[in-house]
Coordinates of C-alpha atoms in Angstrom, one line a residue:
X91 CA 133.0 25.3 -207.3
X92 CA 133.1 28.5 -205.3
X93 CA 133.3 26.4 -202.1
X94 CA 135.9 24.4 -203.1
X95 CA 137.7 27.4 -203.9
X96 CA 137.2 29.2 -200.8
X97 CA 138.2 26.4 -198.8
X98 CA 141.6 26.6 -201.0
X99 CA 141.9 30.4 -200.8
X100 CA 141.4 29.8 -196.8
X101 CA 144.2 27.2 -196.8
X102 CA 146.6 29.3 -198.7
X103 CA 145.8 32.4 -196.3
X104 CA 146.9 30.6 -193.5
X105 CA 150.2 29.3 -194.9
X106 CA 151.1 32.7 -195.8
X107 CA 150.4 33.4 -191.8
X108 CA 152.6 30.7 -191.0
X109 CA 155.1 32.5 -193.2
X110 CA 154.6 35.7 -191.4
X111 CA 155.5 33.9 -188.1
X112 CA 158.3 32.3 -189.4
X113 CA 159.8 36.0 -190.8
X114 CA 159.5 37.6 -187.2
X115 CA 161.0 34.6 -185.1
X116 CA 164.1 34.7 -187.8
X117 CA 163.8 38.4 -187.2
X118 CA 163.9 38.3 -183.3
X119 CA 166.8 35.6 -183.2
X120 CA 169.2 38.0 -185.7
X121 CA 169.2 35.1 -188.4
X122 CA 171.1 32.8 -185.6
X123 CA 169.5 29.2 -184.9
X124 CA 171.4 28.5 -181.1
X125 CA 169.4 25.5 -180.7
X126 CA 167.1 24.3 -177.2
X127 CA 167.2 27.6 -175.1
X128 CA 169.2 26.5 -171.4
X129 CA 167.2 26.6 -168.2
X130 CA 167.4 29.4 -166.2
X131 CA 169.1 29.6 -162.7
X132 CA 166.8 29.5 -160.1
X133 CA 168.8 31.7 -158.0
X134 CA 171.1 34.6 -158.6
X135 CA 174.1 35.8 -156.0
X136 CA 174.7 39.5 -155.9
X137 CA 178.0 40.3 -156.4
X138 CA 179.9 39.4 -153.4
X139 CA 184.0 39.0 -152.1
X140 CA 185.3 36.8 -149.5
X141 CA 189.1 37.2 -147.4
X142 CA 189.8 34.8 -144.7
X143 CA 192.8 34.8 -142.3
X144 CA 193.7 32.6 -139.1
X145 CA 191.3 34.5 -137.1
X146 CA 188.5 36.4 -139.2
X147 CA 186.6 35.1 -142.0
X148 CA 184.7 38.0 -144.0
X149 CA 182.2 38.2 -146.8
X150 CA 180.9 41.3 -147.9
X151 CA 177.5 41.8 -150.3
X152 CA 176.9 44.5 -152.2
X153 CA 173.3 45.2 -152.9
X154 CA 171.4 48.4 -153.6
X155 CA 174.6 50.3 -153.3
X156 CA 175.3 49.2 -149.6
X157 CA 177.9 46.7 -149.0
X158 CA 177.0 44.3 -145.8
X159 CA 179.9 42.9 -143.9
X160 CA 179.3 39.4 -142.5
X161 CA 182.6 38.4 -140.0
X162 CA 183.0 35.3 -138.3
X163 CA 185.7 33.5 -136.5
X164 CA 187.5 31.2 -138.8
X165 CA 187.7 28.7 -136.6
X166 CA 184.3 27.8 -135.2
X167 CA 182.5 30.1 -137.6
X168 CA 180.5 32.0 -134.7
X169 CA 179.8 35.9 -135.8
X170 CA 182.3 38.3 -134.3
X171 CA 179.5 40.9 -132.5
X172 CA 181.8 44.6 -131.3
X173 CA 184.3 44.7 -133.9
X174 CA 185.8 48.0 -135.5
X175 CA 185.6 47.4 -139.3
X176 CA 187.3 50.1 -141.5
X177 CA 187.2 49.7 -145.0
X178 CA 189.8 51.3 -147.3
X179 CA 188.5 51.6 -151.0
X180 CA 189.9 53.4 -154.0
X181 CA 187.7 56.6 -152.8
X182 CA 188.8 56.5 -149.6
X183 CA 188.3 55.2 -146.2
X184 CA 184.7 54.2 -144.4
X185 CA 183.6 53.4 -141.2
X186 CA 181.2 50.7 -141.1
X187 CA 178.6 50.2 -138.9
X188 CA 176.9 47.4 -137.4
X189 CA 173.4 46.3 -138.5
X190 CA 172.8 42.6 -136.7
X191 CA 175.1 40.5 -134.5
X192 CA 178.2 39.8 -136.9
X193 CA 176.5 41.9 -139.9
X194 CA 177.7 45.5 -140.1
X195 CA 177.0 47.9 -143.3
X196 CA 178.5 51.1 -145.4
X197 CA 177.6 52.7 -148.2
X198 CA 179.5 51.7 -151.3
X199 CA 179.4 54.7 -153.6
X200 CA 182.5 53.1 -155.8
X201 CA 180.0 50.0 -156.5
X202 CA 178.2 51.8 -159.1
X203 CA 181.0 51.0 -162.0
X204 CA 181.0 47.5 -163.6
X205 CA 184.2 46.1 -162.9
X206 CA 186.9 45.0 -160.8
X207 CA 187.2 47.4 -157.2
X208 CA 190.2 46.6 -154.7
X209 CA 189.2 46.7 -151.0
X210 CA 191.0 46.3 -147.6
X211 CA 189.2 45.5 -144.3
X212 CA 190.7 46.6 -141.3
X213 CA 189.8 44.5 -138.4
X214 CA 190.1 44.9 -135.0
X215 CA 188.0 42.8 -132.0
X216 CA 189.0 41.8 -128.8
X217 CA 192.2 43.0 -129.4
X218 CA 192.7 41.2 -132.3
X219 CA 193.6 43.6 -135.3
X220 CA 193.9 42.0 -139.0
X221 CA 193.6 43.1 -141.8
X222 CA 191.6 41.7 -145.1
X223 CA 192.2 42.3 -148.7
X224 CA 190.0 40.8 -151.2
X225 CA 188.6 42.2 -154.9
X226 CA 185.3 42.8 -155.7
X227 CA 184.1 42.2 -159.0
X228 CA 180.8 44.2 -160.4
X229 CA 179.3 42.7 -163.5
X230 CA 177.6 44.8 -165.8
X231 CA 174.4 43.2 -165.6
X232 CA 174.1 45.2 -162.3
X233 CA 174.4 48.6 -163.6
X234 CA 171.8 50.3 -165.2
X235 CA 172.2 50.0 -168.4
X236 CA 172.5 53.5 -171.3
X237 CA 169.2 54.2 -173.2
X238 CA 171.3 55.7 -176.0
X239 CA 174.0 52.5 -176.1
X240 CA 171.0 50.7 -177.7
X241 CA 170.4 52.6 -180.5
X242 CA 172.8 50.9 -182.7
X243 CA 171.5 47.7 -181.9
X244 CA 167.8 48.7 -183.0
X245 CA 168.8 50.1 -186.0
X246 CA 170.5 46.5 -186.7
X247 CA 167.8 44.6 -185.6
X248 CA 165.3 46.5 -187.8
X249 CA 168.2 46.1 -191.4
X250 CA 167.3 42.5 -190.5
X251 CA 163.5 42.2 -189.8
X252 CA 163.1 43.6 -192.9
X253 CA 165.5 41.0 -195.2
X254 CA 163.8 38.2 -192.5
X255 CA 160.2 39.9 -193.6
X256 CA 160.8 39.4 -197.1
X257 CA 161.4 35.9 -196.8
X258 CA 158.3 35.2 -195.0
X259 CA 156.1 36.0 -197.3
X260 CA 157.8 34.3 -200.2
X261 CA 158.0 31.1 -198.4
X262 CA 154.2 32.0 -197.6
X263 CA 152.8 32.5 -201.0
X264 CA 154.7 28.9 -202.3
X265 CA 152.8 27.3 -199.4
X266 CA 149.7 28.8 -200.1
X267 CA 150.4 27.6 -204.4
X268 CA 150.9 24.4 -203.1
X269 CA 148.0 23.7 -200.6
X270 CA 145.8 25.2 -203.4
X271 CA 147.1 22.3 -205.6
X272 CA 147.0 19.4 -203.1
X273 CA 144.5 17.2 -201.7
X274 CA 142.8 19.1 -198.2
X275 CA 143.7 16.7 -196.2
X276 CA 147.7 16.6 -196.7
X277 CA 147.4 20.1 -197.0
X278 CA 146.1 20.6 -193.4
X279 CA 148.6 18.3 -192.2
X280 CA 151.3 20.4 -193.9
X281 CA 149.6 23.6 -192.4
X282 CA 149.6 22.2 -188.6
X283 CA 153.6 21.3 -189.3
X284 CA 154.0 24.7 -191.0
X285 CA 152.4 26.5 -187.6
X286 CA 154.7 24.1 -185.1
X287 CA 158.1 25.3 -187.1
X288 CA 156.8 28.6 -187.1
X289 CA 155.8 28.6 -183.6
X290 CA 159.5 26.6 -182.5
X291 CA 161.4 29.3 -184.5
X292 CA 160.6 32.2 -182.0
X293 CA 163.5 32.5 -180.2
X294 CA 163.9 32.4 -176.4
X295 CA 165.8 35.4 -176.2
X296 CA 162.2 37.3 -178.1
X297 CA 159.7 35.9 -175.8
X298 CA 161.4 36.7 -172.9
X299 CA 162.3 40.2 -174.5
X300 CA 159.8 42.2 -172.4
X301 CA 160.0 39.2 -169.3
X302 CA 160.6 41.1 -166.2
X303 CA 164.6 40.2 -164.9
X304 CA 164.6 38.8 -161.3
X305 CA 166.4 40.4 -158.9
X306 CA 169.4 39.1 -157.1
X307 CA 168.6 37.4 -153.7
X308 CA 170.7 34.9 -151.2
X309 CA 169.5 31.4 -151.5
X310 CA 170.9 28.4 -150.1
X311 CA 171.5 25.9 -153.5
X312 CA 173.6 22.5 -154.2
X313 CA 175.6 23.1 -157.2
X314 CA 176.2 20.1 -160.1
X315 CA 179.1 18.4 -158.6
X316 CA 177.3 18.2 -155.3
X317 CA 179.3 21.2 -152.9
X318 CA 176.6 23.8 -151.6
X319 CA 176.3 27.0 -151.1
X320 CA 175.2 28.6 -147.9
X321 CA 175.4 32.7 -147.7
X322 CA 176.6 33.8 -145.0
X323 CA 172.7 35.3 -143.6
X324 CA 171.2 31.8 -144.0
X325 CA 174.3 30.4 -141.9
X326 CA 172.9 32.5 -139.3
X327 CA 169.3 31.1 -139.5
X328 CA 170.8 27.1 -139.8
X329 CA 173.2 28.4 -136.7
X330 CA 176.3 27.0 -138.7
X331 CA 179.6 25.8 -136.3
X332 CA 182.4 24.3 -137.5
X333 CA 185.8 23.1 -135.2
X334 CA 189.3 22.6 -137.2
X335 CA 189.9 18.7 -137.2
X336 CA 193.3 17.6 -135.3
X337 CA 194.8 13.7 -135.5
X338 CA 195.5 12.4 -132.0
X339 CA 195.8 9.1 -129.9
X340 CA 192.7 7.7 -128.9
X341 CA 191.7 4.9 -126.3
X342 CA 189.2 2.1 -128.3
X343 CA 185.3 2.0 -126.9
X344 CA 183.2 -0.4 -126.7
X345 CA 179.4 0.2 -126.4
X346 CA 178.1 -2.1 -123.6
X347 CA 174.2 -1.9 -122.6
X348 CA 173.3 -0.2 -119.2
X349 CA 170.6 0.6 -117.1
X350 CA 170.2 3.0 -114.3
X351 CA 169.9 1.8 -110.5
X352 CA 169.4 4.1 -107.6
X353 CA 172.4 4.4 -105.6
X354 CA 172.7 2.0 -102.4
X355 CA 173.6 4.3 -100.2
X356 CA 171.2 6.9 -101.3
X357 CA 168.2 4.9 -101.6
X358 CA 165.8 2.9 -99.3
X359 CA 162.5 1.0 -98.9
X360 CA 159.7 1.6 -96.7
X361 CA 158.0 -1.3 -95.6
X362 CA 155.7 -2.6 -93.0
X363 CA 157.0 -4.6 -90.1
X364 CA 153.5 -6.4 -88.6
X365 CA 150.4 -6.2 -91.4
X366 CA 147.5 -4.0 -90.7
X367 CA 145.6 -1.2 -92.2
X368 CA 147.3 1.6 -94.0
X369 CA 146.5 5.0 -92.4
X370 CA 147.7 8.5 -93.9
X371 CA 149.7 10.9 -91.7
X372 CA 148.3 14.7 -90.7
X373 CA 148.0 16.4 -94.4
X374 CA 147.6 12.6 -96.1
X375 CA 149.6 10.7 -98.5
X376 CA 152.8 12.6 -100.1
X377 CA 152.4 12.3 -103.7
X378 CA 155.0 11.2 -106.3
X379 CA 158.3 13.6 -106.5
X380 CA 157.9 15.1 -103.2
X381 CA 161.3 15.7 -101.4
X382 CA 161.7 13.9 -97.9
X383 CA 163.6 14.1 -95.1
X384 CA 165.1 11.4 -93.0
X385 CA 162.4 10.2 -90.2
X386 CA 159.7 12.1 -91.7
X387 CA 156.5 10.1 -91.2
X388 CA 155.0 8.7 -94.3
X389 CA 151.7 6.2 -93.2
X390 CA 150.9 4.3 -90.4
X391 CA 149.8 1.0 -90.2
X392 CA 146.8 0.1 -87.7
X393 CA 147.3 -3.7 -86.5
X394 CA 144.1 -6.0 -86.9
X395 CA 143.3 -7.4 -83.5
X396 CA 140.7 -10.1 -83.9
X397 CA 137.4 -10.6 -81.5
X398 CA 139.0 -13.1 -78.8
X399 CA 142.4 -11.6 -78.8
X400 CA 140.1 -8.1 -78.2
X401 CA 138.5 -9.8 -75.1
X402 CA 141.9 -10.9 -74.0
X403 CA 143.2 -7.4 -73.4
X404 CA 140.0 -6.4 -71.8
X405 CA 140.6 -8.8 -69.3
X406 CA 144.1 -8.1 -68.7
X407 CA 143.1 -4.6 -68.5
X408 CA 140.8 -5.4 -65.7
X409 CA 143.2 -7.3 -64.0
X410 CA 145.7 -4.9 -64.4
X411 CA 143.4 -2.2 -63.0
X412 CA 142.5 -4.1 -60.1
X413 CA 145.9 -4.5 -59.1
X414 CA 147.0 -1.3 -59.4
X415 CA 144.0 -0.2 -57.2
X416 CA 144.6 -2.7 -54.5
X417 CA 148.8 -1.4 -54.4
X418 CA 148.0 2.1 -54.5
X419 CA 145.9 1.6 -51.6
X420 CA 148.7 -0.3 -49.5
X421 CA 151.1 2.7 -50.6
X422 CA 148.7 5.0 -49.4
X423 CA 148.7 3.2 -45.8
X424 CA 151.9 2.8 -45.7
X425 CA 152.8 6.4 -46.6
X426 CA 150.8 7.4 -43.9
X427 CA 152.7 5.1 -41.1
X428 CA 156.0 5.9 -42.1
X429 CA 157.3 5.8 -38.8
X430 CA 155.8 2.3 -37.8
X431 CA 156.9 0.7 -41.2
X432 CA 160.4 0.4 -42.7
X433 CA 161.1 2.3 -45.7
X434 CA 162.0 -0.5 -47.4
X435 CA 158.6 -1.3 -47.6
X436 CA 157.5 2.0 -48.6
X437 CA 160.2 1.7 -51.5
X438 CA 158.8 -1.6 -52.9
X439 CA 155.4 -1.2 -52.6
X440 CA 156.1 2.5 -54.9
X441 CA 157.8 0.5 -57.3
X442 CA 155.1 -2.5 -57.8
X443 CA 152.6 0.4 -58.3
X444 CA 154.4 1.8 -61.0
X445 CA 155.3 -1.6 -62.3
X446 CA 151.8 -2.1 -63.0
X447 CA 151.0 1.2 -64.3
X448 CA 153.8 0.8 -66.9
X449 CA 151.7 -2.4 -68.2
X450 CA 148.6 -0.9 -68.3
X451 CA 150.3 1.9 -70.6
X452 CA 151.6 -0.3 -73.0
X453 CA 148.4 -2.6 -73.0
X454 CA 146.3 0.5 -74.4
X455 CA 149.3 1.8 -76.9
X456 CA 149.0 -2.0 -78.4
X457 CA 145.1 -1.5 -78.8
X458 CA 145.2 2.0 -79.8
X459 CA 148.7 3.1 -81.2
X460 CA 149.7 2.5 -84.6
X461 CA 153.1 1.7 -86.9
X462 CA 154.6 4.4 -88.1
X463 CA 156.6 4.3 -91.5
X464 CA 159.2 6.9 -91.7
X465 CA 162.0 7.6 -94.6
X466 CA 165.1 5.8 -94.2
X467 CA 166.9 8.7 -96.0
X468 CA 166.3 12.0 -97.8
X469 CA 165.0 12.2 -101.0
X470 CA 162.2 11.7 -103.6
X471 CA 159.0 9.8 -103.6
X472 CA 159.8 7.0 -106.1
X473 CA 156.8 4.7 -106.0
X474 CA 154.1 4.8 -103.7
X475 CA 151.5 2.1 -103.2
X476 CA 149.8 3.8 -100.1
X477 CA 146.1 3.4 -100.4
X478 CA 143.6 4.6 -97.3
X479 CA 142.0 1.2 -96.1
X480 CA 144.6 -1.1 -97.5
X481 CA 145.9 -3.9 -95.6
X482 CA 149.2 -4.6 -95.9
X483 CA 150.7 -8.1 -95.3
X484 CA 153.9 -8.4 -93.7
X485 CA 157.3 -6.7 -95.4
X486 CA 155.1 -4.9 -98.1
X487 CA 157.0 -2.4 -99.5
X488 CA 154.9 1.0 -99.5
X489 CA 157.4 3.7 -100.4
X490 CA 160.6 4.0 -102.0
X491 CA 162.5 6.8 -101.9
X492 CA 165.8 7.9 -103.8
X493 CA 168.3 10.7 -104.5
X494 CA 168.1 11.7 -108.1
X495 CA 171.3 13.4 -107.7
X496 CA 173.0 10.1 -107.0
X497 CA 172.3 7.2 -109.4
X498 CA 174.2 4.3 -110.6
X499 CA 174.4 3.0 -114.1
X500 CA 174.9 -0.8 -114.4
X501 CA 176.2 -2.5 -117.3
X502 CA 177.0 -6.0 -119.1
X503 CA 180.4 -6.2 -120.2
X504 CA 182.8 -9.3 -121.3
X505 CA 185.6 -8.2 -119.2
X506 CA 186.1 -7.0 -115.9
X507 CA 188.6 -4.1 -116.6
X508 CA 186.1 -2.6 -119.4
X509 CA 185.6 0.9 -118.4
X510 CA 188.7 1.3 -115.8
X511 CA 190.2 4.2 -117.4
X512 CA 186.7 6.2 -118.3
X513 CA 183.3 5.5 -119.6
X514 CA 180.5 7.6 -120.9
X515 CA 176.8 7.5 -121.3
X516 CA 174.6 7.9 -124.4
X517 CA 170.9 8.5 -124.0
X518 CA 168.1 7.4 -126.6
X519 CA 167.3 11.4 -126.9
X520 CA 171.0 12.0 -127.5
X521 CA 172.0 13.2 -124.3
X522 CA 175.4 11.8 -123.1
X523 CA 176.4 11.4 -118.8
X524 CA 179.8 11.2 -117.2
X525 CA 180.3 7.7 -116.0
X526 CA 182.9 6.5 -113.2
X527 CA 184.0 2.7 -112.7
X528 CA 183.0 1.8 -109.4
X529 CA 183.2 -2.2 -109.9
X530 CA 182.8 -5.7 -111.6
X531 CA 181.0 -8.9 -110.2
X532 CA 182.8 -11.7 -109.7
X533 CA 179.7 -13.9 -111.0
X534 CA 178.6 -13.7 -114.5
X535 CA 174.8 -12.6 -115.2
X536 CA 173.4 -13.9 -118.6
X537 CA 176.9 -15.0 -119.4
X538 CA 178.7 -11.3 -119.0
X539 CA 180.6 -9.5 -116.3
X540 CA 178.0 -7.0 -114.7
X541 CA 179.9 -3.5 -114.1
X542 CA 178.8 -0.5 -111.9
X543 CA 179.4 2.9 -112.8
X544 CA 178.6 6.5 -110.7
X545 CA 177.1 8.9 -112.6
X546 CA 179.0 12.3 -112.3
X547 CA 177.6 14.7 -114.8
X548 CA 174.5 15.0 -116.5
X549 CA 172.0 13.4 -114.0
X550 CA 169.2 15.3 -114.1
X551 CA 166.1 14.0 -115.9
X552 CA 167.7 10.2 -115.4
X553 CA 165.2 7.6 -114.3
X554 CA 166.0 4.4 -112.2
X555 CA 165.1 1.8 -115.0
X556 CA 166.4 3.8 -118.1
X557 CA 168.1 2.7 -120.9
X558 CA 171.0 3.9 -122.2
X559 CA 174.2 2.5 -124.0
X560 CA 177.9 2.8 -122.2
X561 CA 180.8 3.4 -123.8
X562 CA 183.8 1.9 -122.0
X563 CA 187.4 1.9 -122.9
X564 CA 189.1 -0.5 -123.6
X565 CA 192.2 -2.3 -125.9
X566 CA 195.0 -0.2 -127.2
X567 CA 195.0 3.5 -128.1
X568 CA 194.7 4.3 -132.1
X569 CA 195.1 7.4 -133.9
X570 CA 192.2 9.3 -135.3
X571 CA 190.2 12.9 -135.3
X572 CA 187.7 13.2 -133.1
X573 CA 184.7 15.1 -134.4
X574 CA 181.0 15.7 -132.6
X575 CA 178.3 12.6 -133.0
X576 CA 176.4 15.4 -134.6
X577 CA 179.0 16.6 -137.5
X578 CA 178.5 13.0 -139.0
X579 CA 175.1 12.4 -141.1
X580 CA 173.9 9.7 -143.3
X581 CA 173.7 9.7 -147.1
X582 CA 171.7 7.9 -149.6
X583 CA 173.7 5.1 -149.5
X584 CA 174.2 4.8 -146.1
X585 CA 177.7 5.9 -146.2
X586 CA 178.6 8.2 -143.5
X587 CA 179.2 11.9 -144.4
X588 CA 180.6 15.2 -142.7
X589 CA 180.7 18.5 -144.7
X590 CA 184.2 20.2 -145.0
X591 CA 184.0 24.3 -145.2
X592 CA 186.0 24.7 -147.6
X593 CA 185.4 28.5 -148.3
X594 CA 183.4 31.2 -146.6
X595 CA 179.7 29.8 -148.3
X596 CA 180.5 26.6 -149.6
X597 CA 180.9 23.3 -148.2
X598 CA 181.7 19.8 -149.7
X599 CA 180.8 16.7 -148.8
X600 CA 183.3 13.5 -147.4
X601 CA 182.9 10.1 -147.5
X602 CA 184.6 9.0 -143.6
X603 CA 184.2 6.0 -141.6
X604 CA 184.1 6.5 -138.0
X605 CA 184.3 4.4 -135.3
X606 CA 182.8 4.7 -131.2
X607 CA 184.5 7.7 -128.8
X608 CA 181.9 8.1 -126.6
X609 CA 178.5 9.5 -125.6
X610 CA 179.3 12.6 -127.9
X611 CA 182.0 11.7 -130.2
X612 CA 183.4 9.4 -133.1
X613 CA 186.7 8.8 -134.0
X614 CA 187.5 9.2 -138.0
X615 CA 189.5 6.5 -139.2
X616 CA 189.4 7.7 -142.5
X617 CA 188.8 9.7 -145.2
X618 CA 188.9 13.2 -143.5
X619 CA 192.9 14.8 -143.3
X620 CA 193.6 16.8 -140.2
X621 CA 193.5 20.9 -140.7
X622 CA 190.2 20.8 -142.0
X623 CA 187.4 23.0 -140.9
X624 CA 184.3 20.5 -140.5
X625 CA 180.3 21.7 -139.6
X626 CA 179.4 20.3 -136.1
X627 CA 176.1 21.9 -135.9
X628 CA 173.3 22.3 -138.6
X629 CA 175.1 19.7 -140.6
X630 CA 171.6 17.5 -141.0
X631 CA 170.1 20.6 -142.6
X632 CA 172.9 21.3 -145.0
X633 CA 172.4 17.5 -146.5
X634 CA 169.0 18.5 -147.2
X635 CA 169.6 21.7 -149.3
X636 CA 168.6 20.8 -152.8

């Protein structure tokens, strides 16, 4: 018996807990059931005002009783770095001063009110003077708050802690009757449900009484119906442009695929005219890259002369020498007679000698002299199969040199006038190149027209051999905005999407459909209105804020 009825009495003790908890979360809600408590913002914006005009757009922040000035231009939305900002406020007029390129500061004394504060921004840069009015709006939240202004509301909350108190402990002492009277098992299950309501009771708004309050900080965010926000300072970091979109007349493009070529008049082959054995110059092989002048000496080529052919111009060379020996002689005898000979004969015997010394000379440059392979034009080292040692068979091409300035591009096209009125390159990396028609074939290659363009601008880094895709005009002019390759992103869907600035920190996404320009530009067909201020760079980084 007296464990059965301590077991009871320790039942009832903790329902008339559970009626305790149950009194001090109705008396920390003020009676009030609100229902599921709302999540909390993850970020908070101090108080900030924007003003925009055709030339400035301004924001100014106000935190810790400084107000920061961010001004861009409204057009591209680049920071305005040496302006004169003079801000006019209802206690009078301020200087401000600049803090960062396009950020400049003042103390803002009048901030410390809750409530609505009128300011004016005067303006001027690069001879440019405008003036900004825009409101600034303090919420109370931000201003420390009077010790004695919560008085009243403590004396309230305590009136109903004590009704709520009350209560608690009546519901707490039926409980505790009843789980005296019931089985122990029910009444443990009616204790663990008691605890839950209890526990679910406490309100939000008393857990978090104590809860540290986070300060207000800048953070880049996507509201619910998908615009985001971007302050002005993480604009900066994301290096944020924009252009102001403008309906014109367009030629079509059509993207053709190309490959670079050297140019034929600034490239050549060296080769080997007779085989032999290569032979480097005086300081070796020139390695791959190295710049080259017309004529300069690249390898030689030492012919192979075989045993008998060897033996051969031995014996010629003996002849030869014995010849010459025999006619230098005669010369000698006859120069020494000159007045009992002619001089005719004197003449001709001089020129056979010299005859035969001529032959001898080119008999030993054909044993001894080598081929020399020399540049056909300035440039680069392209390729280079030059190897010490190596024969080389007839026409083998050793070097080939180029001018990387001058390159070709070489395209596949369907018609021969594709490209006639301007064409455009677009690199795998991104890169675009200035193209100029030079010509059409009149034969078809894999059943298309092959087309020659000059490349004008952007040849550095190209590559004989690259790939790339051309974009030639062609067809009849249509009407379209033309906006930056790198303004247009994809979206989940696949749909392609630009993001309109439609206010100093917020931008909105637009469904457009864009067709070919060029190497750097689409044309939108639709879905984007002209007068509209679009992002052309950091536009991939905004679709990722979250």
């Amino acid at each position: 018996m007296v464990r059965h009825f301590v077991r009871r009495a320790g039942l009832g003790s903790c329902a008339l807990l559970a009626g305790l908890m149950l009194a001090t979360g109705a008396m920390a809600h003020e009676g009030h059931d609100h229902g599921a408590p709302a999540t909390p913002p993850v970020t908070t914006l101090a108080p900030r005002a924007e003003a925009t005009s055709a030339d400035f757009e301004l924001v100014a922040v106000l935190r810790d009783g400084t107000l920061a000035i961010h001004l861009d231009r409204f057009a591209d939305n680049a920071p305005v770095e040496g302006a004169t900002i003079e801000l006019d406020t209802p206690e009078g007029s301020q200087a401000a001063k600049p803090e960062e390129p396009g950020t400049y500061v003042v103390a803002a004394p009048f901030a410390a009110k809750a409530g609505t504060h009128d300011l004016a921004f005067t303006v001027t840069a690069g001879g440019t003077v405008d003036v900004l009015a825009t409101t600034l709006t303090v919420p109370a939240a931000s201003v420390p708050a009077d010790p004695r202004a919560t008085a009243p509301a403590a004396l309230a909350l305590l009136g109903g802690s004590q009704l709520g108190l009350g209560a608690g402990v009546v519901i707490g002492f039926l409980a505790a009757v009843l789980l005296m009277s019931l089985w122990r098992r029910t009444a443990a299950l009616i204790l663990a449900a008691g605890l839950g309501l209890a526990s679910a009771a406490l309100p939000p708004d008393a857990q978090a009484a104590d809860a540290p309050k986070p300060s207000a900080r800048d953070a880049a965010q996507r509201l619910p119906d998908g615009s985001v926000i971007v302050p002005k300072p993480s604009q900066r970091i994301l290096g944020v442009r924009t252009i102001v979109t403008a309906s014109a007349s367009h030629a079509r493009a059509v993207e053709l695929p190309g490959r670079v070529v050297p140019d034929a008049n600034a490239s050549g082959l060296v080769q080997t005219a007779v085989g032999g054995r290569l032979a480097p110059p005086q300081g070796g092989f020139k390695p791959l890259g190295t710049k080259v002048a017309a004529g300069d000496i690249l390898a030689f080529v030492h012919p192979p002369i075989g045993a008998s052919d060897l033996k051969d111009l031995e014996q010629q060379g003996f002849e030869l020498d014995q010849q010459i020996a025999i006619v230098k002689r005669r010369y000698e005898r006859l120069s020494a007679i000159q007045n009992a000979v002619t001089r005719r004969e004197v003449e001709e015997t001089e020129l056979e000698l010299k005859g035969l010394q001529t032959r001898r000379a080119t008999l030993e440059r054909v044993q001894r002299e080598p081929e020399a392979l020399r540049a056909p034009v300035a440039g680069v080292i392209a390729t280079s199969d030059a190897v010490a040692g190596q024969m080389a068979d007839p026409n083998t091409v050793v070097f080939r040199i180029i001018d990387p300035d001058r390159l070709w591009v070489e395209a596949l096209g369907f018609s021969p006038d594709m490209g006639r009125s301007g064409a455009s390159g677009r690199l795998p990396d991104g890169r675009s190149v200035a193209l100029t028609f030079l010509g059409a074939g009149m034969s078809d290659r894999s059943q298309a027209v092959p087309l020659q363009f000059s490349v004008t601008v952007g040849a550095e880094g190209l590559r004989p051999g690259q790939f790339l895709t051309v974009l030639a005009e062609a067809g009849a002019p249509r009407m379209g905005i033309t906006i930056p390759r790198t303004a247009v992103v994809r979206g989940a869907n696949g749909q392609a999407i630009v993001y309109e600035h439609v206010a100093a920190e917020r931008f909105v996404a637009r469904e457009v459909k864009t067709e070919p320009l060029d190497a750097g530009r689409v044309l939108v067909v639709a879905g984007l209105p002209p007068d509209r201020r679009v992002v052309t760079e950091g536009a991939e980084l905004i679709d990722q804020i979250r």
